[in-house]
mmCIF file of C-alpha atoms and ligand atoms in Angstrom:
data_model
loop_
_atom_site.group_PDB
_atom_site.id
_atom_site.type_symbol
_atom_site.label_atom_id
_atom_site.label_comp_id
_atom_site.label_asym_id
_atom_site.label_seq_id
_atom_site.Cartn_x
_atom_site.Cartn_y
_atom_site.Cartn_z
ATOM 1 C CA MET A 1 10.608 -15.953 -12.403
ATOM 2 C CA ASP A 2 11.389 -12.550 -13.850
ATOM 3 C CA GLN A 3 8.578 -10.409 -15.155
ATOM 4 C CA TYR A 4 9.566 -10.807 -18.807
ATOM 5 C CA ASN A 5 10.038 -14.535 -18.600
ATOM 6 C CA ILE A 6 6.914 -15.961 -17.037
ATOM 7 C CA ASN A 7 6.990 -19.575 -15.888
ATOM 8 C CA SER A 8 3.909 -21.104 -17.505
ATOM 9 C CA ASP A 9 3.776 -24.122 -15.165
ATOM 10 C CA ALA A 10 3.710 -21.860 -12.128
ATOM 11 C CA MET A 11 1.015 -19.753 -13.745
ATOM 12 C CA LYS A 12 -1.112 -22.785 -14.526
ATOM 13 C CA MET A 13 -0.760 -24.001 -10.958
ATOM 14 C CA ALA A 14 -1.687 -20.533 -9.664
ATOM 15 C CA GLY A 15 -4.827 -20.461 -11.803
ATOM 16 C CA GLU A 16 -5.854 -23.924 -10.621
ATOM 17 C CA LEU A 17 -5.303 -23.068 -6.968
ATOM 18 C CA ILE A 18 -7.538 -20.001 -7.285
ATOM 19 C CA ARG A 19 -10.256 -22.039 -8.997
ATOM 20 C CA GLN A 20 -10.109 -24.454 -6.063
ATOM 21 C CA GLY A 21 -10.733 -21.539 -3.698
ATOM 22 C CA GLU A 22 -7.114 -21.267 -2.489
ATOM 23 C CA LEU A 23 -4.874 -18.229 -1.926
ATOM 24 C CA VAL A 24 -1.901 -17.245 -4.095
ATOM 25 C CA ALA A 25 0.465 -14.311 -3.485
ATOM 26 C CA PHE A 26 1.607 -12.393 -6.570
ATOM 27 C CA PRO A 27 3.639 -9.309 -7.475
ATOM 28 C CA THR A 28 2.052 -6.075 -8.696
ATOM 29 C CA GLU A 29 3.812 -2.810 -9.516
ATOM 30 C CA THR A 30 2.848 -1.353 -6.092
ATOM 31 C CA VAL A 31 3.242 -4.121 -3.460
ATOM 32 C CA TYR A 32 2.693 -7.906 -3.371
ATOM 33 C CA GLY A 33 -0.953 -8.970 -3.229
ATOM 34 C CA LEU A 34 -2.602 -11.931 -1.506
ATOM 35 C CA GLY A 35 -5.053 -13.155 -4.142
ATOM 36 C CA ALA A 36 -8.249 -15.181 -4.090
ATOM 37 C CA ASP A 37 -11.269 -15.496 -6.372
ATOM 38 C CA ALA A 38 -13.118 -12.199 -5.810
ATOM 39 C CA LEU A 39 -16.464 -13.698 -6.820
ATOM 40 C CA LYS A 40 -16.382 -16.543 -4.261
ATOM 41 C CA GLU A 41 -17.330 -15.605 -0.723
ATOM 42 C CA GLU A 42 -15.451 -18.537 0.808
ATOM 43 C CA ALA A 43 -12.241 -17.485 -0.949
ATOM 44 C CA SER A 44 -12.501 -13.917 0.347
ATOM 45 C CA ARG A 45 -13.107 -15.249 3.865
ATOM 46 C CA LYS A 46 -9.849 -17.174 3.596
ATOM 47 C CA ILE A 47 -7.980 -13.942 2.902
ATOM 48 C CA TYR A 48 -9.232 -12.349 6.114
ATOM 49 C CA ALA A 49 -8.205 -15.415 8.074
ATOM 50 C CA ALA A 50 -4.716 -15.623 6.512
ATOM 51 C CA LYS A 51 -4.014 -11.935 7.147
ATOM 52 C CA GLY A 52 -5.671 -11.751 10.532
ATOM 53 C CA ARG A 53 -7.643 -8.844 9.049
ATOM 54 C CA PRO A 54 -10.869 -7.390 10.469
ATOM 55 C CA SER A 55 -13.714 -8.515 8.198
ATOM 56 C CA ASP A 56 -15.137 -4.988 7.858
ATOM 57 C CA ASN A 57 -12.072 -3.943 5.855
ATOM 58 C CA PRO A 58 -12.914 -4.459 2.154
ATOM 59 C CA LEU A 59 -10.649 -5.961 -0.506
ATOM 60 C CA ILE A 60 -9.604 -4.457 -3.840
ATOM 61 C CA VAL A 61 -10.730 -6.449 -6.901
ATOM 62 C CA HIS A 62 -7.998 -6.814 -9.545
ATOM 63 C CA ILE A 63 -8.936 -7.167 -13.204
ATOM 64 C CA ALA A 64 -7.020 -7.560 -16.480
ATOM 65 C CA ASP A 65 -9.307 -5.721 -18.954
ATOM 66 C CA PHE A 66 -11.821 -2.881 -18.865
ATOM 67 C CA GLU A 67 -14.749 -5.096 -19.923
ATOM 68 C CA ALA A 68 -14.354 -7.012 -16.661
ATOM 69 C CA LEU A 69 -15.167 -3.774 -14.818
ATOM 70 C CA GLU A 70 -18.441 -3.236 -16.653
ATOM 71 C CA LYS A 71 -19.695 -6.622 -15.455
ATOM 72 C CA ILE A 72 -19.357 -5.972 -11.711
ATOM 73 C CA VAL A 73 -20.510 -2.361 -11.232
ATOM 74 C CA LYS A 74 -24.024 -0.982 -10.938
ATOM 75 C CA VAL A 75 -23.185 2.385 -12.449
ATOM 76 C CA LEU A 76 -20.182 3.172 -14.630
ATOM 77 C CA PRO A 77 -19.498 6.924 -14.382
ATOM 78 C CA LYS A 78 -17.895 8.499 -17.451
ATOM 79 C CA GLU A 79 -14.840 9.491 -15.406
ATOM 80 C CA ALA A 80 -13.982 5.793 -15.047
ATOM 81 C CA LYS A 81 -13.142 5.463 -18.725
ATOM 82 C CA VAL A 82 -11.168 8.710 -18.732
ATOM 83 C CA LEU A 83 -9.091 7.609 -15.728
ATOM 84 C CA ALA A 84 -8.677 4.051 -17.020
ATOM 85 C CA ASP A 85 -7.431 5.360 -20.378
ATOM 86 C CA ALA A 86 -4.895 7.521 -18.585
ATOM 87 C CA TYR A 87 -3.748 5.216 -15.756
ATOM 88 C CA TRP A 88 -4.689 1.556 -16.342
ATOM 89 C CA PRO A 89 -2.939 -0.719 -16.119
ATOM 90 C CA GLY A 90 -1.377 1.189 -13.233
ATOM 91 C CA PRO A 91 -1.381 2.172 -9.543
ATOM 92 C CA LEU A 92 -4.885 3.627 -9.444
ATOM 93 C CA THR A 93 -7.881 2.009 -7.723
ATOM 94 C CA MET A 94 -11.389 3.335 -8.400
ATOM 95 C CA ARG A 95 -14.415 2.811 -6.149
ATOM 96 C CA PHE A 96 -17.856 2.125 -7.661
ATOM 97 C CA LEU A 97 -21.325 0.997 -6.618
ATOM 98 C CA LYS A 98 -21.162 -2.798 -6.948
ATOM 99 C CA ASN A 99 -23.708 -5.191 -8.423
ATOM 100 C CA GLU A 100 -24.694 -8.620 -7.050
ATOM 101 C CA MET A 101 -21.839 -10.434 -8.853
ATOM 102 C CA VAL A 102 -19.504 -9.269 -6.069
ATOM 103 C CA PRO A 103 -20.183 -11.024 -2.753
ATOM 104 C CA ASP A 104 -20.480 -8.975 0.450
ATOM 105 C CA GLU A 105 -17.521 -10.887 1.912
ATOM 106 C CA THR A 106 -15.240 -9.287 -0.701
ATOM 107 C CA THR A 107 -16.401 -5.741 0.066
ATOM 108 C CA GLY A 108 -16.630 -6.048 3.842
ATOM 109 C CA GLY A 109 -20.396 -5.689 3.633
ATOM 110 C CA LEU A 110 -20.267 -2.384 1.694
ATOM 111 C CA ASP A 111 -22.376 -1.700 -1.403
ATOM 112 C CA THR A 112 -19.285 -0.354 -3.168
ATOM 113 C CA VAL A 113 -16.360 -2.158 -4.760
ATOM 114 C CA ALA A 114 -12.800 -0.890 -5.287
ATOM 115 C CA VAL A 115 -11.235 -2.075 -8.562
ATOM 116 C CA ARG A 116 -7.841 -1.803 -10.168
ATOM 117 C CA MET A 117 -5.860 -3.153 -13.125
ATOM 118 C CA PRO A 118 -2.258 -3.678 -12.007
ATOM 119 C CA ASP A 119 0.636 -2.826 -14.309
ATOM 120 C CA HIS A 120 2.649 -5.998 -13.969
ATOM 121 C CA PRO A 121 2.875 -8.798 -16.549
ATOM 122 C CA ILE A 122 2.832 -11.557 -13.905
ATOM 123 C CA ALA A 123 -0.203 -10.021 -12.188
ATOM 124 C CA LEU A 124 -2.133 -9.628 -15.443
ATOM 125 C CA GLU A 125 -1.383 -13.142 -16.620
ATOM 126 C CA PHE A 126 -2.255 -14.552 -13.195
ATOM 127 C CA ILE A 127 -5.607 -12.713 -13.146
ATOM 128 C CA ARG A 128 -6.443 -14.112 -16.599
ATOM 129 C CA ALA A 129 -5.341 -17.645 -15.632
ATOM 130 C CA ALA A 130 -7.527 -17.409 -12.524
ATOM 131 C CA GLY A 131 -10.763 -16.389 -14.230
ATOM 132 C CA GLY A 132 -10.548 -12.593 -14.357
ATOM 133 C CA TYR A 133 -11.374 -11.334 -10.831
ATOM 134 C CA ILE A 134 -8.806 -11.476 -8.051
ATOM 135 C CA ALA A 135 -9.522 -9.971 -4.643
ATOM 136 C CA ALA A 136 -6.210 -8.978 -3.114
ATOM 137 C CA PRO A 137 -5.066 -6.994 -0.127
ATOM 138 C CA SER A 138 -1.362 -6.404 0.401
ATOM 139 C CA ALA A 139 0.195 -9.791 1.257
ATOM 140 C CA ASN A 140 1.380 -8.907 4.785
ATOM 141 C CA ARG A 141 -0.100 -10.076 8.077
ATOM 142 C CA SER A 142 -2.466 -7.350 9.231
ATOM 143 C CA GLY A 143 -0.580 -4.441 10.810
ATOM 144 C CA ARG A 144 2.852 -5.370 9.354
ATOM 145 C CA PRO A 145 4.670 -3.373 6.659
ATOM 146 C CA SER A 146 3.422 -4.165 3.135
ATOM 147 C CA PRO A 147 5.615 -6.638 1.219
ATOM 148 C CA THR A 148 7.702 -5.352 -1.690
ATOM 149 C CA LEU A 149 9.706 -8.587 -2.132
ATOM 150 C CA ALA A 150 8.565 -12.230 -2.296
ATOM 151 C CA GLU A 151 10.786 -12.848 0.770
ATOM 152 C CA HIS A 152 8.627 -10.413 2.765
ATOM 153 C CA VAL A 153 5.521 -12.397 1.842
ATOM 154 C CA ALA A 154 7.251 -15.608 2.902
ATOM 155 C CA GLU A 155 8.157 -14.033 6.289
ATOM 156 C CA ASP A 156 4.497 -13.312 6.980
ATOM 157 C CA MET A 157 2.686 -16.116 5.131
ATOM 158 C CA ASP A 158 4.977 -19.149 5.239
ATOM 159 C CA GLY A 159 2.947 -22.272 5.964
ATOM 160 C CA ILE A 160 -0.300 -20.308 5.598
ATOM 161 C CA ILE A 161 -0.601 -20.125 1.790
ATOM 162 C CA PRO A 162 0.322 -22.734 -0.854
ATOM 163 C CA LEU A 163 2.061 -20.538 -3.479
ATOM 164 C CA ILE A 164 3.952 -17.258 -3.853
ATOM 165 C CA LEU A 165 4.688 -16.045 -7.387
ATOM 166 C CA ASP A 166 8.112 -14.374 -7.125
ATOM 167 C CA GLY A 167 8.624 -11.375 -9.404
ATOM 168 C CA GLY A 168 11.520 -9.748 -7.504
ATOM 169 C CA GLN A 169 11.269 -6.289 -5.921
ATOM 170 C CA VAL A 170 8.212 -4.294 -7.001
ATOM 171 C CA GLY A 171 8.672 -1.074 -8.980
ATOM 172 C CA ILE A 172 6.741 1.486 -6.919
ATOM 173 C CA GLY A 173 6.782 0.339 -3.310
ATOM 174 C CA ILE A 174 3.585 1.882 -1.862
ATOM 175 C CA GLU A 175 -0.035 0.873 -2.441
ATOM 176 C CA SER A 176 -2.250 2.317 -5.180
ATOM 177 C CA THR A 177 -4.039 5.646 -5.007
ATOM 178 C CA ILE A 178 -7.742 5.046 -4.258
ATOM 179 C CA VAL A 179 -10.232 7.420 -5.827
ATOM 180 C CA ASP A 180 -13.960 7.420 -5.106
ATOM 181 C CA LEU A 181 -16.340 7.538 -8.060
ATOM 182 C CA ALA A 182 -19.310 6.171 -6.098
ATOM 183 C CA ASP A 183 -20.281 9.172 -4.078
ATOM 184 C CA GLY A 184 -20.909 12.462 -5.928
ATOM 185 C CA ASP A 185 -17.731 14.511 -5.517
ATOM 186 C CA ILE A 186 -14.589 12.770 -6.667
ATOM 187 C CA SER A 187 -12.261 12.290 -3.716
ATOM 188 C CA ILE A 188 -9.016 10.504 -2.881
ATOM 189 C CA LEU A 189 -9.478 7.867 -0.189
ATOM 190 C CA ARG A 190 -5.803 6.861 -0.060
ATOM 191 C CA PRO A 191 -2.911 8.871 -1.539
ATOM 192 C CA GLY A 192 -0.406 7.098 -3.785
ATOM 193 C CA PHE A 193 1.877 7.361 -6.777
ATOM 194 C CA ILE A 194 -0.915 8.846 -8.935
ATOM 195 C CA THR A 195 -1.229 12.272 -7.316
ATOM 196 C CA LYS A 196 -4.132 14.677 -6.798
ATOM 197 C CA GLU A 197 -2.547 17.036 -9.337
ATOM 198 C CA MET A 198 -2.359 14.245 -11.953
ATOM 199 C CA LEU A 199 -6.007 13.307 -11.412
ATOM 200 C CA GLU A 200 -7.141 16.939 -11.623
ATOM 201 C CA GLU A 201 -5.195 17.450 -14.819
ATOM 202 C CA THR A 202 -6.672 14.308 -16.401
ATOM 203 C CA LEU A 203 -10.257 15.010 -15.327
ATOM 204 C CA GLY A 204 -10.181 18.782 -15.775
ATOM 205 C CA GLN A 205 -11.884 19.233 -12.390
ATOM 206 C CA ALA A 206 -11.074 19.585 -8.713
ATOM 207 C CA VAL A 207 -10.424 16.417 -6.688
ATOM 208 C CA CYS A 208 -10.379 16.574 -2.882
ATOM 209 C CA PHE A 209 -8.829 14.383 -0.206
ATOM 210 C CA ASP A 210 -11.147 12.397 2.045
ATOM 211 C CA LYS A 211 -10.857 14.208 5.399
ATOM 212 C CA GLY A 212 -10.137 11.056 7.369
ATOM 213 C CA ILE A 213 -7.007 9.963 5.533
ATOM 214 C CA ASP A 214 -4.163 11.433 7.538
ATOM 215 C CA GLY A 215 -5.846 10.887 10.855
ATOM 216 C CA CYS A 216 -5.639 14.611 11.666
ATOM 217 C CA HIS A 217 -9.387 15.313 11.697
ATOM 218 C CA GLU A 218 -10.451 13.728 14.956
ATOM 219 C CA ASN A 219 -14.149 13.366 14.286
ATOM 220 C CA GLU A 220 -13.789 12.263 10.706
ATOM 221 C CA GLN A 221 -14.009 8.534 9.918
ATOM 222 C CA PRO A 222 -12.083 7.697 6.736
ATOM 223 C CA LYS A 223 -14.222 6.326 3.874
ATOM 224 C CA ALA A 224 -11.682 3.563 3.260
ATOM 225 C CA PRO A 225 -12.021 1.449 6.420
ATOM 226 C CA GLY A 226 -8.382 0.330 6.133
ATOM 227 C CA MET A 227 -7.191 3.883 6.749
ATOM 228 C CA LYS A 228 -8.386 3.833 10.344
ATOM 229 C CA TYR A 229 -6.137 1.017 11.530
ATOM 230 C CA ARG A 230 -2.577 1.302 12.855
ATOM 231 C CA HIS A 231 -0.670 -0.008 9.937
ATOM 232 C CA TYR A 232 2.651 -0.845 8.420
ATOM 233 C CA ALA A 233 4.084 -0.978 11.899
ATOM 234 C CA PRO A 234 7.663 -2.011 12.644
ATOM 235 C CA LYS A 235 8.409 -3.649 16.003
ATOM 236 C CA ALA A 236 10.434 -0.629 17.151
ATOM 237 C CA GLU A 237 8.967 2.558 18.600
ATOM 238 C CA MET A 238 8.935 5.026 15.775
ATOM 239 C CA ALA A 239 8.663 8.822 15.640
ATOM 240 C CA ILE A 240 8.616 11.282 12.745
ATOM 241 C CA VAL A 241 10.658 14.432 13.155
ATOM 242 C CA ASP A 242 9.424 17.457 11.185
ATOM 243 C CA GLY A 243 11.099 20.810 10.703
ATOM 244 C CA GLU A 244 14.120 22.494 9.154
ATOM 245 C CA ALA A 245 16.779 19.969 8.124
ATOM 246 C CA GLU A 246 19.490 21.326 10.487
ATOM 247 C CA LYS A 247 17.181 21.156 13.492
ATOM 248 C CA VAL A 248 15.910 17.707 12.600
ATOM 249 C CA ILE A 249 19.452 16.366 12.316
ATOM 250 C CA ALA A 250 20.516 17.964 15.621
ATOM 251 C CA TYR A 251 17.453 16.600 17.445
ATOM 252 C CA ILE A 252 17.833 13.063 16.083
ATOM 253 C CA ASN A 253 21.562 13.038 16.906
ATOM 254 C CA GLU A 254 20.933 14.156 20.478
ATOM 255 C CA GLU A 255 18.221 11.547 20.960
ATOM 256 C CA THR A 256 20.451 8.871 19.405
ATOM 257 C CA GLN A 257 23.203 9.625 21.883
ATOM 258 C CA ARG A 258 20.854 9.690 24.856
ATOM 259 C CA LEU A 259 19.249 6.384 23.890
ATOM 260 C CA ALA A 260 22.576 4.742 23.034
ATOM 261 C CA GLU A 261 23.829 5.613 26.531
ATOM 262 C CA ASN A 262 20.869 3.648 27.829
ATOM 263 C CA GLY A 263 21.834 0.659 25.701
ATOM 264 C CA LYS A 264 19.147 1.198 23.046
ATOM 265 C CA LYS A 265 19.623 0.604 19.334
ATOM 266 C CA VAL A 266 18.551 3.541 17.193
ATOM 267 C CA GLY A 267 17.725 3.524 13.472
ATOM 268 C CA VAL A 268 17.337 6.609 11.295
ATOM 269 C CA MET A 269 15.266 6.834 8.118
ATOM 270 C CA ALA A 270 17.088 9.545 6.232
ATOM 271 C CA THR A 271 17.203 10.992 2.733
ATOM 272 C CA THR A 272 20.148 11.104 0.317
ATOM 273 C CA GLU A 273 20.534 14.795 1.127
ATOM 274 C CA THR A 274 21.107 14.263 4.879
ATOM 275 C CA ALA A 275 22.241 10.661 5.436
ATOM 276 C CA ASP A 276 25.909 11.431 6.165
ATOM 277 C CA LYS A 277 25.005 13.923 8.920
ATOM 278 C CA TYR A 278 23.693 11.367 11.427
ATOM 279 C CA VAL A 279 25.668 9.748 14.249
ATOM 280 C CA ALA A 280 23.467 6.629 14.539
ATOM 281 C CA LYS A 281 24.960 3.249 13.554
ATOM 282 C CA HIS A 282 21.852 2.195 11.637
ATOM 283 C CA ILE A 283 21.079 4.799 8.988
ATOM 284 C CA LYS A 284 18.910 3.898 6.020
ATOM 285 C CA VAL A 285 18.265 6.084 3.028
ATOM 286 C CA MET A 286 14.665 6.190 1.803
ATOM 287 C CA GLY A 287 15.645 8.052 -1.352
ATOM 288 C CA SER A 288 16.161 11.589 -2.573
ATOM 289 C CA ARG A 289 13.828 14.526 -1.994
ATOM 290 C CA LYS A 290 14.682 15.579 -5.532
ATOM 291 C CA GLU A 291 13.035 12.401 -6.838
ATOM 292 C CA PRO A 292 9.915 11.757 -4.718
ATOM 293 C CA GLY A 293 9.274 8.357 -6.361
ATOM 294 C CA SER A 294 12.585 7.106 -4.956
ATOM 295 C CA LEU A 295 11.306 7.732 -1.392
ATOM 296 C CA ALA A 296 8.600 5.086 -1.872
ATOM 297 C CA TYR A 297 10.714 2.351 -3.421
ATOM 298 C CA ASP A 298 12.536 1.017 -0.322
ATOM 299 C CA PHE A 299 10.239 2.456 2.352
ATOM 300 C CA TYR A 300 8.619 -0.793 3.571
ATOM 301 C CA LYS A 301 11.793 -2.807 3.019
ATOM 302 C CA ILE A 302 13.642 -0.472 5.404
ATOM 303 C CA LEU A 303 10.981 -0.929 8.106
ATOM 304 C CA ARG A 304 11.391 -4.711 7.839
ATOM 305 C CA GLU A 305 15.203 -4.425 7.915
ATOM 306 C CA PHE A 306 15.017 -2.430 11.142
ATOM 307 C CA ASP A 307 12.948 -5.273 12.596
ATOM 308 C CA GLU A 308 15.598 -7.805 11.597
ATOM 309 C CA GLU A 309 18.333 -5.665 13.127
ATOM 310 C CA GLU A 310 16.284 -5.501 16.349
ATOM 311 C CA ILE A 311 16.231 -1.725 16.425
ATOM 312 C CA ASP A 312 14.481 -0.279 19.497
ATOM 313 C CA TYR A 313 13.776 3.265 18.278
ATOM 314 C CA ILE A 314 13.337 4.591 14.745
ATOM 315 C CA PHE A 315 13.509 8.286 13.898
ATOM 316 C CA ALA A 316 12.249 9.204 10.445
ATOM 317 C CA GLU A 317 12.673 12.535 8.721
ATOM 318 C CA GLY A 318 9.265 14.036 7.948
ATOM 319 C CA LEU A 319 8.428 14.449 4.276
ATOM 320 C CA GLY A 320 6.419 17.055 2.352
ATOM 321 C CA GLU A 321 2.653 17.437 2.204
ATOM 322 C CA GLU A 322 2.209 17.071 -1.545
ATOM 323 C CA GLY A 323 2.381 14.486 -4.310
ATOM 324 C CA VAL A 324 4.256 11.237 -3.748
ATOM 325 C CA GLU A 325 6.000 12.671 -0.652
ATOM 326 C CA HIS A 326 2.570 13.055 0.951
ATOM 327 C CA ALA A 327 1.708 9.473 -0.025
ATOM 328 C CA VAL A 328 4.856 8.111 1.663
ATOM 329 C CA MET A 329 4.313 10.419 4.655
ATOM 330 C CA ASN A 330 0.763 9.053 4.996
ATOM 331 C CA ARG A 331 2.218 5.529 5.502
ATOM 332 C CA MET A 332 4.937 6.870 7.769
ATOM 333 C CA ILE A 333 2.380 8.504 10.070
ATOM 334 C CA ARG A 334 0.608 5.161 10.502
ATOM 335 C CA ALA A 335 3.861 3.225 10.916
ATOM 336 C CA ALA A 336 4.767 5.657 13.708
ATOM 337 C CA GLY A 337 1.345 5.316 15.334
ATOM 338 C CA HIS A 338 0.943 9.128 14.831
ATOM 339 C CA ARG A 339 3.986 9.994 16.996
ATOM 340 C CA ARG A 340 5.420 13.221 15.568
ATOM 341 C CA VAL A 341 7.905 15.753 16.865
ATOM 342 C CA GLN A 342 7.491 19.246 15.417
ATOM 343 C CA LEU A 343 10.632 21.407 15.679
HETATM 344 O O1 TXA B 1 -1.680 -1.277 -4.513
HETATM 345 C C1 TXA B 1 -2.645 -1.817 -3.957
HETATM 346 O O2 TXA B 1 -3.757 -1.295 -3.918
HETATM 347 C C2 TXA B 1 -2.404 -3.181 -3.294
HETATM 348 C C3 TXA B 1 -2.059 -4.190 -4.395
HETATM 349 C C4 TXA B 1 -1.960 -5.603 -3.884
HETATM 350 O O3 TXA B 1 -2.984 -4.084 -5.444
HETATM 351 N N1 TXA B 1 -3.543 -3.600 -2.520
HETATM 352 C C5 TXA B 1 -3.845 -3.038 -1.324
HETATM 353 O O4 TXA B 1 -4.907 -3.641 -0.673
HETATM 354 O O5 TXA B 1 -3.243 -2.095 -0.850
HETATM 355 P P1 TXA B 1 -5.193 -3.425 0.891
HETATM 356 O O6 TXA B 1 -6.277 -4.391 1.180
HETATM 357 O O7 TXA B 1 -3.946 -3.569 1.666
HETATM 358 O O8 TXA B 1 -5.779 -1.986 0.982
HETATM 359 C C6 TXA B 1 -7.045 -1.741 0.447
HETATM 360 C C7 TXA B 1 -7.590 -0.453 0.978
HETATM 361 C C8 TXA B 1 -8.061 -0.559 2.413
HETATM 362 O O9 TXA B 1 -7.748 0.657 3.082
HETATM 363 C C9 TXA B 1 -9.581 -0.709 2.256
HETATM 364 O O10 TXA B 1 -10.278 -0.229 3.375
HETATM 365 C C10 TXA B 1 -9.842 0.114 1.009
HETATM 366 O O11 TXA B 1 -8.754 -0.150 0.189
HETATM 367 N N2 TXA B 1 -11.054 -0.309 0.272
HETATM 368 C C11 TXA B 1 -11.228 -1.420 -0.470
HETATM 369 N N3 TXA B 1 -12.497 -1.481 -0.938
HETATM 370 C C12 TXA B 1 -13.131 -0.368 -0.501
HETATM 371 C C13 TXA B 1 -14.463 0.136 -0.617
HETATM 372 N N4 TXA B 1 -15.401 -0.492 -1.291
HETATM 373 N N5 TXA B 1 -14.741 1.313 0.003
HETATM 374 C C14 TXA B 1 -13.801 1.966 0.714
HETATM 375 N N6 TXA B 1 -12.534 1.535 0.863
HETATM 376 C C15 TXA B 1 -12.194 0.389 0.278
HETATM 377 MG MG1 MG B 2 -2.556 -3.338 3.155
#
């Protein structure tokens, strides 16, 4: 089904499955989600089982209108309305103190709930058809790259869930920005397409990053439990190479040759600006540094393609430390299990 031509039979079936406590995968503008009724503890439990996800890692609750938010939070800070007016529906998740409507199973035992309104017609119609509250993590098996195509969901979830709503490739390609409104200072728990600068501009105040998010502060536990796990991992060994473009290219080419001599298959995650400078057989272009959004679009798809091509080693060009580049880099660091070469 395409997003402007929604199949009403499929939607009805999806709504019924959710009411029966089942799981349904659906497209959003960020990545595909694995949905269940957020207000039923049994349904949330099923999500953890299907993903193989640790049960202390809370789920995001997806809603289709602002009134739905008011019903599940204990306190509604004024910033919520300001941010919702600016970015909902859209790739922004906000964290609040929850009330008793939301079961502990959905929030991994926390007294907070993360909520977002996705900007995708199929997602919004599905949420409405299903009763208004859909708990949904990304629809990958735990630890695998997030799915940006229905085919990716099928790879991971075939035979495990009864229905996947296919909306084609998603528009953004990385998960939503998570911002904390439950805990005094406003902070970003996961970077995404909505950047720190955008949030500061909208709120007219400083917003900080949670110290745990890039895994570079050793003693700092991230506030979003999901940020502590190795994530988005391809089967290959992966390393990020940071530094001046010329040096990065020279290093990756030398390593490619050395590994190829040992019979290893090497893949390179490059940018439009550098792709033709590599000697590897498997070069994939994330996008252009001139258009940071383009770097996110195919990011996870490329990791899955390298898996299919049975690549042994992946070298990825490091990206910048700000805006959407930082958000993609944050996923890349986890995909590489924190292996970085600084030139
Ligand atoms: O774009 C997205 O957000 C996608 C689509 C499907 O909406 N969903 C998504 O869900 O990325 P998931 O489960 O893959 O990632 C949710 C992240 C995890 O890192 C989790 O720990 C964090 O959100 N999270 C959820 N509820 C939280 C809470 N109450 N407090 C702290 N972190 C929370
Ligand atoms: Mg995920």
